[in-house]
mmCIF file of C-alpha atoms in Angstrom:
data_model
loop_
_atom_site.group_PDB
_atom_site.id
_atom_site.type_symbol
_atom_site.label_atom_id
_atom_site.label_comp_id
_atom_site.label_asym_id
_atom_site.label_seq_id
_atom_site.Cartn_x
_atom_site.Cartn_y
_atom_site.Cartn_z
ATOM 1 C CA UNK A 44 -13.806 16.969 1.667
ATOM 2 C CA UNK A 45 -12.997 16.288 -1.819
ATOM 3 C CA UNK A 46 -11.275 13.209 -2.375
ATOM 4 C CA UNK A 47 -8.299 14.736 -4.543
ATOM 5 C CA UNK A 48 -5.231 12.603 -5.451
ATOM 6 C CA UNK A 49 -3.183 12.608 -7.978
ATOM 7 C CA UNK A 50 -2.230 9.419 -9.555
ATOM 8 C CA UNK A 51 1.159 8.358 -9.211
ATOM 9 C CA UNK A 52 2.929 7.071 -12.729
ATOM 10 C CA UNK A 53 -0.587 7.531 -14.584
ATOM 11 C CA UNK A 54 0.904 6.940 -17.759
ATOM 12 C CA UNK A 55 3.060 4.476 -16.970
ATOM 13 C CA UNK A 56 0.207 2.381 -15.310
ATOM 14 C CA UNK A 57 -1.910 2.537 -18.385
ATOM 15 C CA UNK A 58 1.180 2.009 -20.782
ATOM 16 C CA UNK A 59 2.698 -1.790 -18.706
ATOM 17 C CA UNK A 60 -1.677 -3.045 -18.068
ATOM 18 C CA UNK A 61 -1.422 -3.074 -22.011
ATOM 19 C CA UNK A 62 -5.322 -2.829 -21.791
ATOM 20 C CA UNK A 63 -7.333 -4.464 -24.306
ATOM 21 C CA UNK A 64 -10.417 -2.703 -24.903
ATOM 22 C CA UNK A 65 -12.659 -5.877 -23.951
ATOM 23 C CA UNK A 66 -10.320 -7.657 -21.031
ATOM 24 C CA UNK A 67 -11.431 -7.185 -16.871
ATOM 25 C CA UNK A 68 -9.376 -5.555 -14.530
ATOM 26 C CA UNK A 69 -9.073 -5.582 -11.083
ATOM 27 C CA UNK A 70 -7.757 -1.966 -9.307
ATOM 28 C CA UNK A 71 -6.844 -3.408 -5.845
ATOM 29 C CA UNK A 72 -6.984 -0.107 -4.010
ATOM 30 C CA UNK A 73 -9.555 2.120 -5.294
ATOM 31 C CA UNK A 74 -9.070 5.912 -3.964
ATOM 32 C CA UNK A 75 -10.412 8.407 -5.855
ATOM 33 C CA UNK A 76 -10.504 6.128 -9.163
ATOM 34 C CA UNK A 77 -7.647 8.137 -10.588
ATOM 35 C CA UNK A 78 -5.820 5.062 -12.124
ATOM 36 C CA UNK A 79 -9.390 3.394 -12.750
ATOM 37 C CA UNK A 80 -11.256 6.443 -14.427
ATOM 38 C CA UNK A 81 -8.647 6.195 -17.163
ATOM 39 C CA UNK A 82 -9.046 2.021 -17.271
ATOM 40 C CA UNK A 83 -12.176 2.247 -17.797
ATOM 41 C CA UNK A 84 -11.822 5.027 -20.434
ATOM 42 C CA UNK A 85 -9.979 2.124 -22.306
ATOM 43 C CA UNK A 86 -12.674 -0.306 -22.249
ATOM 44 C CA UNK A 87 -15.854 -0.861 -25.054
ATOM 45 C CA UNK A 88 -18.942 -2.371 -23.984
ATOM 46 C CA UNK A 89 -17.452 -6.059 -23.072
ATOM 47 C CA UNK A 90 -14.623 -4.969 -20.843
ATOM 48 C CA UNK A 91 -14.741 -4.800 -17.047
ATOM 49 C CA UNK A 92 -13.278 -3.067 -14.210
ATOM 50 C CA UNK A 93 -13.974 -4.476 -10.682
ATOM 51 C CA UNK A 94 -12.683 -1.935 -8.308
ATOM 52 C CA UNK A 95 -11.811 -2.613 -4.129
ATOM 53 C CA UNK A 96 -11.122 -0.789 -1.782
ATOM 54 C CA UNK A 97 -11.866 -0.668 1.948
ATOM 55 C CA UNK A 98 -12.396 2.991 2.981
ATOM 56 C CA UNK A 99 -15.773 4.399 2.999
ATOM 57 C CA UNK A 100 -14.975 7.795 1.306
ATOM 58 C CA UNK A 101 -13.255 6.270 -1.373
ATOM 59 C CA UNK A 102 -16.150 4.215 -2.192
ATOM 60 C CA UNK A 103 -18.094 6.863 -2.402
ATOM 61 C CA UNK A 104 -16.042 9.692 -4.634
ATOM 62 C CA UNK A 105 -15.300 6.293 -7.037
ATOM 63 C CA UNK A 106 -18.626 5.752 -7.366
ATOM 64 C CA UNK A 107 -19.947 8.787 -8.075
ATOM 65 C CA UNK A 108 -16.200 9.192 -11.236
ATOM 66 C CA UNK A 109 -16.868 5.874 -12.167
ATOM 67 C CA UNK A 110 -21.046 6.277 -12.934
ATOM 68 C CA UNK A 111 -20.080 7.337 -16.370
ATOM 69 C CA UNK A 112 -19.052 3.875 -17.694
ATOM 70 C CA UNK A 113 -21.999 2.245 -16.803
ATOM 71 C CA UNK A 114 -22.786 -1.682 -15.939
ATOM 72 C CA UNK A 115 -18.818 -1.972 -17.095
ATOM 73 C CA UNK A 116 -17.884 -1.384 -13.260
ATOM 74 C CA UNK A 117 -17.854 -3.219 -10.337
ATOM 75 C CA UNK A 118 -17.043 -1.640 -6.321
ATOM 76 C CA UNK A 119 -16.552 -3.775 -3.932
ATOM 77 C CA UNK A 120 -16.071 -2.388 -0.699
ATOM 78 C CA UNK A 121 -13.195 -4.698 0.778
ATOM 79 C CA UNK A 122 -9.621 -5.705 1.555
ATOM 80 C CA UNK A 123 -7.522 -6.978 -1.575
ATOM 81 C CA UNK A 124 -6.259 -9.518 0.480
ATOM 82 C CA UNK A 125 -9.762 -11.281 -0.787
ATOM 83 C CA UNK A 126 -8.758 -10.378 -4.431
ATOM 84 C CA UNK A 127 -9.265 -13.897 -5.033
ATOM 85 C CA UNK A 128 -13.072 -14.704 -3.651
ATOM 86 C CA UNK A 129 -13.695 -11.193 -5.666
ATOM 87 C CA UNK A 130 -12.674 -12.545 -8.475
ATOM 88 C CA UNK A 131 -13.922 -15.797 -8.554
ATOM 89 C CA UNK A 132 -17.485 -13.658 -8.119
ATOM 90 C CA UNK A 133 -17.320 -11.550 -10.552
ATOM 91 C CA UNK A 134 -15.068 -12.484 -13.269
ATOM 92 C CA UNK A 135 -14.529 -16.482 -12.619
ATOM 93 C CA UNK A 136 -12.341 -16.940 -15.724
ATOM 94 C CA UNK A 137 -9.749 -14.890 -14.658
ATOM 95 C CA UNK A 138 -8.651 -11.254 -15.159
ATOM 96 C CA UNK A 139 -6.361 -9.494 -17.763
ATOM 97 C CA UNK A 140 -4.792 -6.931 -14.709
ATOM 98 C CA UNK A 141 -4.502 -6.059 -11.790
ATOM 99 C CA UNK A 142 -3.265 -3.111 -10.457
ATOM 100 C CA UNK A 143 -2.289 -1.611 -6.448
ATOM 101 C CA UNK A 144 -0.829 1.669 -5.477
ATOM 102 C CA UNK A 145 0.110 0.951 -2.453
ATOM 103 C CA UNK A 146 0.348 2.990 0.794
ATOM 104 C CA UNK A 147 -2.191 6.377 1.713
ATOM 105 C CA UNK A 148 -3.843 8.332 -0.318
ATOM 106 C CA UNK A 149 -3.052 12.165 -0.235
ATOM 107 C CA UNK A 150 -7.372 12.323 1.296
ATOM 108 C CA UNK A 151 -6.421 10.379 3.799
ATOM 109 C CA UNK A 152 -3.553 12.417 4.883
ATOM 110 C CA UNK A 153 -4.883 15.814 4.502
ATOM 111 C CA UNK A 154 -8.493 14.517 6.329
ATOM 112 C CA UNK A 155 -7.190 15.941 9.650
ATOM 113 C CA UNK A 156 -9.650 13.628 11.392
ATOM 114 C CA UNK A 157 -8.408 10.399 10.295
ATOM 115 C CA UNK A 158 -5.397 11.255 12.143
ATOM 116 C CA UNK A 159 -2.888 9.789 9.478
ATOM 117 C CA UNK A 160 -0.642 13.060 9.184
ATOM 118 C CA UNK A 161 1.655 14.582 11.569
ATOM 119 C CA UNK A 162 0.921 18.056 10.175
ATOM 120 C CA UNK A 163 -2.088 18.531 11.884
ATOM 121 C CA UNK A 164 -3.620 17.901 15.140
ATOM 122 C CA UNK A 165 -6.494 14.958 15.280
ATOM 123 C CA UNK A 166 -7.061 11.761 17.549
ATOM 124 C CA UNK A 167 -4.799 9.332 16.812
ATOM 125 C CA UNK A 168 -6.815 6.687 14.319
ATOM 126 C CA UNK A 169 -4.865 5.524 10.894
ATOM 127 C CA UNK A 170 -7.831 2.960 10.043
ATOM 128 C CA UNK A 171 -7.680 2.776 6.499
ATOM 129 C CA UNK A 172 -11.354 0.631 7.256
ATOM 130 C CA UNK A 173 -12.770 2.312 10.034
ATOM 131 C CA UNK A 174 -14.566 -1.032 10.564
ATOM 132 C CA UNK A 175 -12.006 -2.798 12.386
ATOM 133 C CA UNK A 176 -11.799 -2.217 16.063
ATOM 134 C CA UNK A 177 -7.998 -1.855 16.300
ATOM 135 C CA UNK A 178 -6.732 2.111 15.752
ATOM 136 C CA UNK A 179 -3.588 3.709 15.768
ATOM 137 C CA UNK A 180 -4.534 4.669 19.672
ATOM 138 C CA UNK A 181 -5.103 0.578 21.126
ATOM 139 C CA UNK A 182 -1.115 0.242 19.267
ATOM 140 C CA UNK A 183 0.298 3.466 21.469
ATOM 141 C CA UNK A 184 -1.641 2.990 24.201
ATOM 142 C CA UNK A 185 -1.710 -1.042 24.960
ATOM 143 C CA UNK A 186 1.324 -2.377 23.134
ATOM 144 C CA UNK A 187 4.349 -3.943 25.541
ATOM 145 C CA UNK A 188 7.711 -1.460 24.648
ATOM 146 C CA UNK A 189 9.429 -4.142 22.814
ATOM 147 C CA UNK A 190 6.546 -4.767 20.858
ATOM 148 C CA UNK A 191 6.244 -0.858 20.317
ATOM 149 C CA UNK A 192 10.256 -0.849 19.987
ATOM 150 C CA UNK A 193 9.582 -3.617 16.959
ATOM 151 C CA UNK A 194 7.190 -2.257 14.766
ATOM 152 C CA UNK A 195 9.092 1.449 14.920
ATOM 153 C CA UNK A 196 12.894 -0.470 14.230
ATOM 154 C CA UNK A 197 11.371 -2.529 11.763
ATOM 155 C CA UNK A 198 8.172 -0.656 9.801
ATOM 156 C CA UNK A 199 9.669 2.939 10.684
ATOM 157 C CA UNK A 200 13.664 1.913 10.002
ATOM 158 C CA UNK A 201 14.130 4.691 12.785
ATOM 159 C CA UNK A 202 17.623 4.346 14.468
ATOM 160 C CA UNK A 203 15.946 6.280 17.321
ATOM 161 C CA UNK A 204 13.400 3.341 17.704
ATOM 162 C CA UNK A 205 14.483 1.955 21.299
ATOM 163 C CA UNK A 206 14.457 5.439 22.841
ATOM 164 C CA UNK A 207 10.713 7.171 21.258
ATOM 165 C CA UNK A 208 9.477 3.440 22.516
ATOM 166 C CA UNK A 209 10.656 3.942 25.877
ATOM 167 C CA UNK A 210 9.793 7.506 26.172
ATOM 168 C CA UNK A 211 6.000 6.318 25.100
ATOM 169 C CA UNK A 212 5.462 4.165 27.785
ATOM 170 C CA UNK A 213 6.545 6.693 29.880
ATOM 171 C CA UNK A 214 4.240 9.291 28.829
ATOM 172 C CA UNK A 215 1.071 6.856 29.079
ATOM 173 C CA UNK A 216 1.704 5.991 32.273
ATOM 174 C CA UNK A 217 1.094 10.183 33.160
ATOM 175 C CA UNK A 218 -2.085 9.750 30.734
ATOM 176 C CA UNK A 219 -3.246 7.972 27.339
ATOM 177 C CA UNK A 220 -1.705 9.368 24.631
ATOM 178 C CA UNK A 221 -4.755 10.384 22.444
ATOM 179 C CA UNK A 222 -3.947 12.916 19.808
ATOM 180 C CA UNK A 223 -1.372 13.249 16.523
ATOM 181 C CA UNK A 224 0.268 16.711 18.054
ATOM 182 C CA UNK A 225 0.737 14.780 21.635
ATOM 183 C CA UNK A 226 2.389 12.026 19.650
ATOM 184 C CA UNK A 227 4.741 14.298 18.123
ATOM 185 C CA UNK A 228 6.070 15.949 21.490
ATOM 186 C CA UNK A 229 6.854 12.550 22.292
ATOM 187 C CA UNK A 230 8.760 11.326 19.490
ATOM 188 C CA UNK A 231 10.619 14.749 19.426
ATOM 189 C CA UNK A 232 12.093 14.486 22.697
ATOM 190 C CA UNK A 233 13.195 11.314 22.301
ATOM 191 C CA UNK A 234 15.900 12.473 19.314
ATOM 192 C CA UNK A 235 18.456 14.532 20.052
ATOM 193 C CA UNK A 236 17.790 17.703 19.216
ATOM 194 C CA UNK A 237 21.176 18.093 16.329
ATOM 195 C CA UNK A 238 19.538 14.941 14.375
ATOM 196 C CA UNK A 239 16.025 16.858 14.763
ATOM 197 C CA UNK A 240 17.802 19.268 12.348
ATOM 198 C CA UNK A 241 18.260 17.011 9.349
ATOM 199 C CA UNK A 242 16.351 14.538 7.719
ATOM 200 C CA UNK A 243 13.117 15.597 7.847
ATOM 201 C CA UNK A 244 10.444 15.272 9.964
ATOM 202 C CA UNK A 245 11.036 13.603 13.000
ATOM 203 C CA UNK A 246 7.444 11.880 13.636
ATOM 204 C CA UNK A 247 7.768 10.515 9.789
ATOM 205 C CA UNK A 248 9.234 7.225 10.236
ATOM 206 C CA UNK A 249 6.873 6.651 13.722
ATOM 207 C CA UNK A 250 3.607 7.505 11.817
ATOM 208 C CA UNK A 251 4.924 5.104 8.920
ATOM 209 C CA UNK A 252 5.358 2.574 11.435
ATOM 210 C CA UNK A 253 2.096 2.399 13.258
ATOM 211 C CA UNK A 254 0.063 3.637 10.120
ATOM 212 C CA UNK A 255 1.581 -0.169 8.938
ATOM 213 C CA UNK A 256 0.928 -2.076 11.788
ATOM 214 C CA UNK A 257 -2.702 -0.397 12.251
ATOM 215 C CA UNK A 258 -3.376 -1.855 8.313
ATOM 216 C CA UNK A 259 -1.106 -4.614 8.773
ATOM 217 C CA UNK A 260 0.100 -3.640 5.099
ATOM 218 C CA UNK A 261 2.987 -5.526 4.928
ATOM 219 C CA UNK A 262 1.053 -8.669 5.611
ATOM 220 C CA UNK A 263 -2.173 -8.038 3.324
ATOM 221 C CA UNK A 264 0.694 -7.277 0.713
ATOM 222 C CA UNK A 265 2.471 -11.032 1.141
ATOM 223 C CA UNK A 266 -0.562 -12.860 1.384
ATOM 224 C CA UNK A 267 -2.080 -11.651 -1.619
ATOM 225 C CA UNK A 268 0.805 -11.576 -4.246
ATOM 226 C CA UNK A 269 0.501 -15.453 -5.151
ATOM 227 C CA UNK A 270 -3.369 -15.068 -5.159
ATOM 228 C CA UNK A 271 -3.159 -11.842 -7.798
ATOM 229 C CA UNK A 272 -0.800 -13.911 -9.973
ATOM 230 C CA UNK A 273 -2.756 -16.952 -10.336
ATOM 231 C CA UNK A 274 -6.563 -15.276 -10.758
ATOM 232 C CA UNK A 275 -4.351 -13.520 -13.844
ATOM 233 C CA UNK A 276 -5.296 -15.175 -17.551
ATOM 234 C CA UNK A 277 -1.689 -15.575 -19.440
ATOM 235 C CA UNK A 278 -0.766 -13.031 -20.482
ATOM 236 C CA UNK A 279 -2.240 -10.919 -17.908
ATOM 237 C CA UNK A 280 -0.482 -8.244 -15.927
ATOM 238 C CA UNK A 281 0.157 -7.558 -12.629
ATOM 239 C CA UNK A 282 1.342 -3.658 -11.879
ATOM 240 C CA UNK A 283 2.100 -2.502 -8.022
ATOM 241 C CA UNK A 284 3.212 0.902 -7.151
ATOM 242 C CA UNK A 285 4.966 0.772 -3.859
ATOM 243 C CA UNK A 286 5.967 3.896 -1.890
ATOM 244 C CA UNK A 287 8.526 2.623 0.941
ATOM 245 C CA UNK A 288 11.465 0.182 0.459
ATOM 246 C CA UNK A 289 9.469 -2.649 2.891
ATOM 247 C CA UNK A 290 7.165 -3.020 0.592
ATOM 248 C CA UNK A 291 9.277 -2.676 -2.585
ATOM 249 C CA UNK A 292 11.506 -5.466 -1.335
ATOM 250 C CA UNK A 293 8.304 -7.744 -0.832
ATOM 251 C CA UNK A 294 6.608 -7.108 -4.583
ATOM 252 C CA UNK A 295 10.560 -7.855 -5.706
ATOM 253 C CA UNK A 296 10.627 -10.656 -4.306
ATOM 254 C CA UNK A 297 7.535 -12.338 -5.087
ATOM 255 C CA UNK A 298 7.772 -11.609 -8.624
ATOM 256 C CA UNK A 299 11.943 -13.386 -8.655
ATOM 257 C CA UNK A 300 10.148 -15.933 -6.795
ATOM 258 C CA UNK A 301 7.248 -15.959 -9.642
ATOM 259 C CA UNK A 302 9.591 -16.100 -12.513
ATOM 260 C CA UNK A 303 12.177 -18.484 -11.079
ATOM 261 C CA UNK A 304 10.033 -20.817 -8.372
ATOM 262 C CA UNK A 305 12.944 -23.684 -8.803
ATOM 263 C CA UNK A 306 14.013 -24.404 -5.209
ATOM 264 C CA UNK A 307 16.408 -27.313 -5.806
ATOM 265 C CA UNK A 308 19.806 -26.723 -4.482
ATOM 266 C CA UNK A 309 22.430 -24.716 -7.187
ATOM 267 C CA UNK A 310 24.969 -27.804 -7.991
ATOM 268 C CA UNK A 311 21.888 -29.746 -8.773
ATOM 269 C CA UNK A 312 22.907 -29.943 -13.030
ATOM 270 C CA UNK A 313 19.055 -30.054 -13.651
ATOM 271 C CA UNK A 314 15.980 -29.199 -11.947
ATOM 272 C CA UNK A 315 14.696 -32.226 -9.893
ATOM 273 C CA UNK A 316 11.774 -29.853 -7.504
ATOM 274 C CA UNK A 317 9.386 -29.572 -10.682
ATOM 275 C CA UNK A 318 8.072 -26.178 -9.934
ATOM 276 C CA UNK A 319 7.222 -24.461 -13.390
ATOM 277 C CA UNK A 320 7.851 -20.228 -13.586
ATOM 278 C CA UNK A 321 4.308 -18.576 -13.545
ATOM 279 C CA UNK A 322 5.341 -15.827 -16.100
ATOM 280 C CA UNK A 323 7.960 -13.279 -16.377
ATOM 281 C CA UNK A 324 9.567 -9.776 -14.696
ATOM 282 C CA UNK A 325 8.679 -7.056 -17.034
ATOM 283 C CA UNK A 326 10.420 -4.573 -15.090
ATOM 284 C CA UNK A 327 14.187 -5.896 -14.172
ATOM 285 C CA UNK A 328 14.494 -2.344 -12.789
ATOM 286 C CA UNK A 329 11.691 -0.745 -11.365
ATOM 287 C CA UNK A 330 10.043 2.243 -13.457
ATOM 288 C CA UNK A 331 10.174 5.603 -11.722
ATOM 289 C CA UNK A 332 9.009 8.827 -11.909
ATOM 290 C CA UNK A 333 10.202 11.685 -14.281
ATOM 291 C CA UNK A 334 11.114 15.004 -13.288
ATOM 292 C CA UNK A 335 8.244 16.719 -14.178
ATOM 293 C CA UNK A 336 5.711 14.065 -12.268
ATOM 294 C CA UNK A 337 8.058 14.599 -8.708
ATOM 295 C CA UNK A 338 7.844 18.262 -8.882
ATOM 296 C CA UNK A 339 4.287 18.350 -9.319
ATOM 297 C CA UNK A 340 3.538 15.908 -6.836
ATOM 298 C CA UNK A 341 5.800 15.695 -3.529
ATOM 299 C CA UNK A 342 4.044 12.541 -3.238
ATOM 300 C CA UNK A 343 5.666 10.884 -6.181
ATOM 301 C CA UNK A 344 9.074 11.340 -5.446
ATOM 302 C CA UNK A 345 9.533 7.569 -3.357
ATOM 303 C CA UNK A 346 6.799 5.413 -5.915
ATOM 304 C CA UNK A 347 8.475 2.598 -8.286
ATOM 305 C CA UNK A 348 6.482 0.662 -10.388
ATOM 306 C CA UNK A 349 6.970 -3.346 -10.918
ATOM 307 C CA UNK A 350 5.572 -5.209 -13.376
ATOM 308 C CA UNK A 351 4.425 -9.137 -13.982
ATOM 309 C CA UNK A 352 2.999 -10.838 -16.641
ATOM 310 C CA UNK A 353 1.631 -14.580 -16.504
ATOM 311 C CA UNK A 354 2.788 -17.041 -18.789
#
């Protein structure tokens, strides 16, 4: 299937990296090369554009967009938690962006068989890196009911969260829960049927849940922020799309904590804790999309865009 996605805040992406044609840049999660095509579009001869990402597919269509530019690119087929060891390979003086759209690509959700989407039936998988041994199936199937009851409250922000865990259980006892569709029976019986009504799908905020939890993306995300900023060169520029307020709230966050490390107490009349700001909060508010963008692309309607530079 053809790996078609259309990238989110394009222009805006290009516009904040303020590319120089012979800096390196890092694009943390690959895809199609969407964002990356149009990097590397930027670049002349000296510039550099390493590229991760950790499905197969993705690999594969970015290789075969990218082959235009050449010796200029580097894939790496990998997490970008290990943005860091990348970089110190292939670029060890530093980099002059970095950029992550967070979340799952529109392939991976209309690839039936990868069993990300609710919309269709397929065996339950979500592995964005169908090397790792843990799939959506091993978290329905094997996890307690207040562990299930955790991830759904807290990754799905479902009010209904207690009840679809409990009703779960349930059903695997009777048999393993294997498939999307089977899934979705489940979760719909456990909301009352008036609140099925509004608001959407009701296996959304489940899917969301597990599909995090199966990628641990709210982890990879915290764990690599500090790394990004400090393989940047000053000056260099850090740009995440996020697509769900969890993650939003983490890259917000960071980037306070970035500009404004100072941890001594507020009556303190001058800083005593010594910790220098790493650089500075382009975006105070994040950038969104325009109208045009969200009724092209459904898809766009939740992204914001933050943006760091190092000092």
């Amino acid at each position: 299937m053809e790996f078609k996605h259309k990238s989110v805040l394009l222009d805006e992406v290009i516009e904040n990296l303020n590319i120089r044609p012979d800096g390196t840049y890092v694009d943390g999660t690959l895809g199609g090369a969407g964002h990356s095509s149009v990097i590397a579009s930027k670049l002349n001869e000296d510039g550099k554009l390493i590229g991760i990402d950790q499905d197969a597919a993705a690999i594969e269509t970015a290789t075969e967009r990218l082959a235009p530019f050449g010796d200029r690119i580097t894939i790496v087929r990998s997490n970008y938690r290990s943005v860091k060891e990348i970089v110190n390979k292939y670029s060890p003086e530093g980099v002059d962006g970095i950029l992550l759209d967070l979340g799952v690509s529109s392939y991976q959700l209309d690839t039936a068989e990868r069993g990300f989407g609710y919309k269709t039936d397929a065996p339950l998988d979500m592995r964005m890196d169908q090397r790792q041994a843990v799939s959506a199936r091993e978290i329905v199937n094997e996890y307690s009911e207040n562990d299930l009851y955790r991830i759904i409250r807290d990754y799905g922000e479902d009010k209904f969260a207690k009840n679809i865990a409990k009703h779960i259980v349930m059903a695997r006892q009777i048999k393993p829960v294997e498939t999307t569709f089977e899934l979705n029976e489940i979760i719909k019986a456990s909301i009352p049927a008036k609140m099925r009504a509004t608001g959407g799908h009701p296996s959304k905020r489940t899917f969301q849940a597990i599909r995090i939890e199966c990628n641990r993306e709210l982890e990879v995300l915290k764990d690599s922020l500090s790394d990004m900023i400090e393989v940047l060169k000053p000056g260099g520029r850090l740009a995440i799309i996020t697509f769900h307020s969890l993650e939003d709230r983490i890259v917000k966050k960071a980037f306070k904590d970035a500009e404004d490390p100072c941890i001594c107490p507020p009556e303190f009349p001058v800083c005593v804790c010594g910790r220098k700001p790493f650089g500075t909060v382009i975006t105070k508010k994040p950038i969104l999309p325009g109208e045009e963008e969200t009724e092209e692309n459904s898809r766009a309607k939740s992204a914001k865009l933050r943006v760091f530079e190092k000092g």
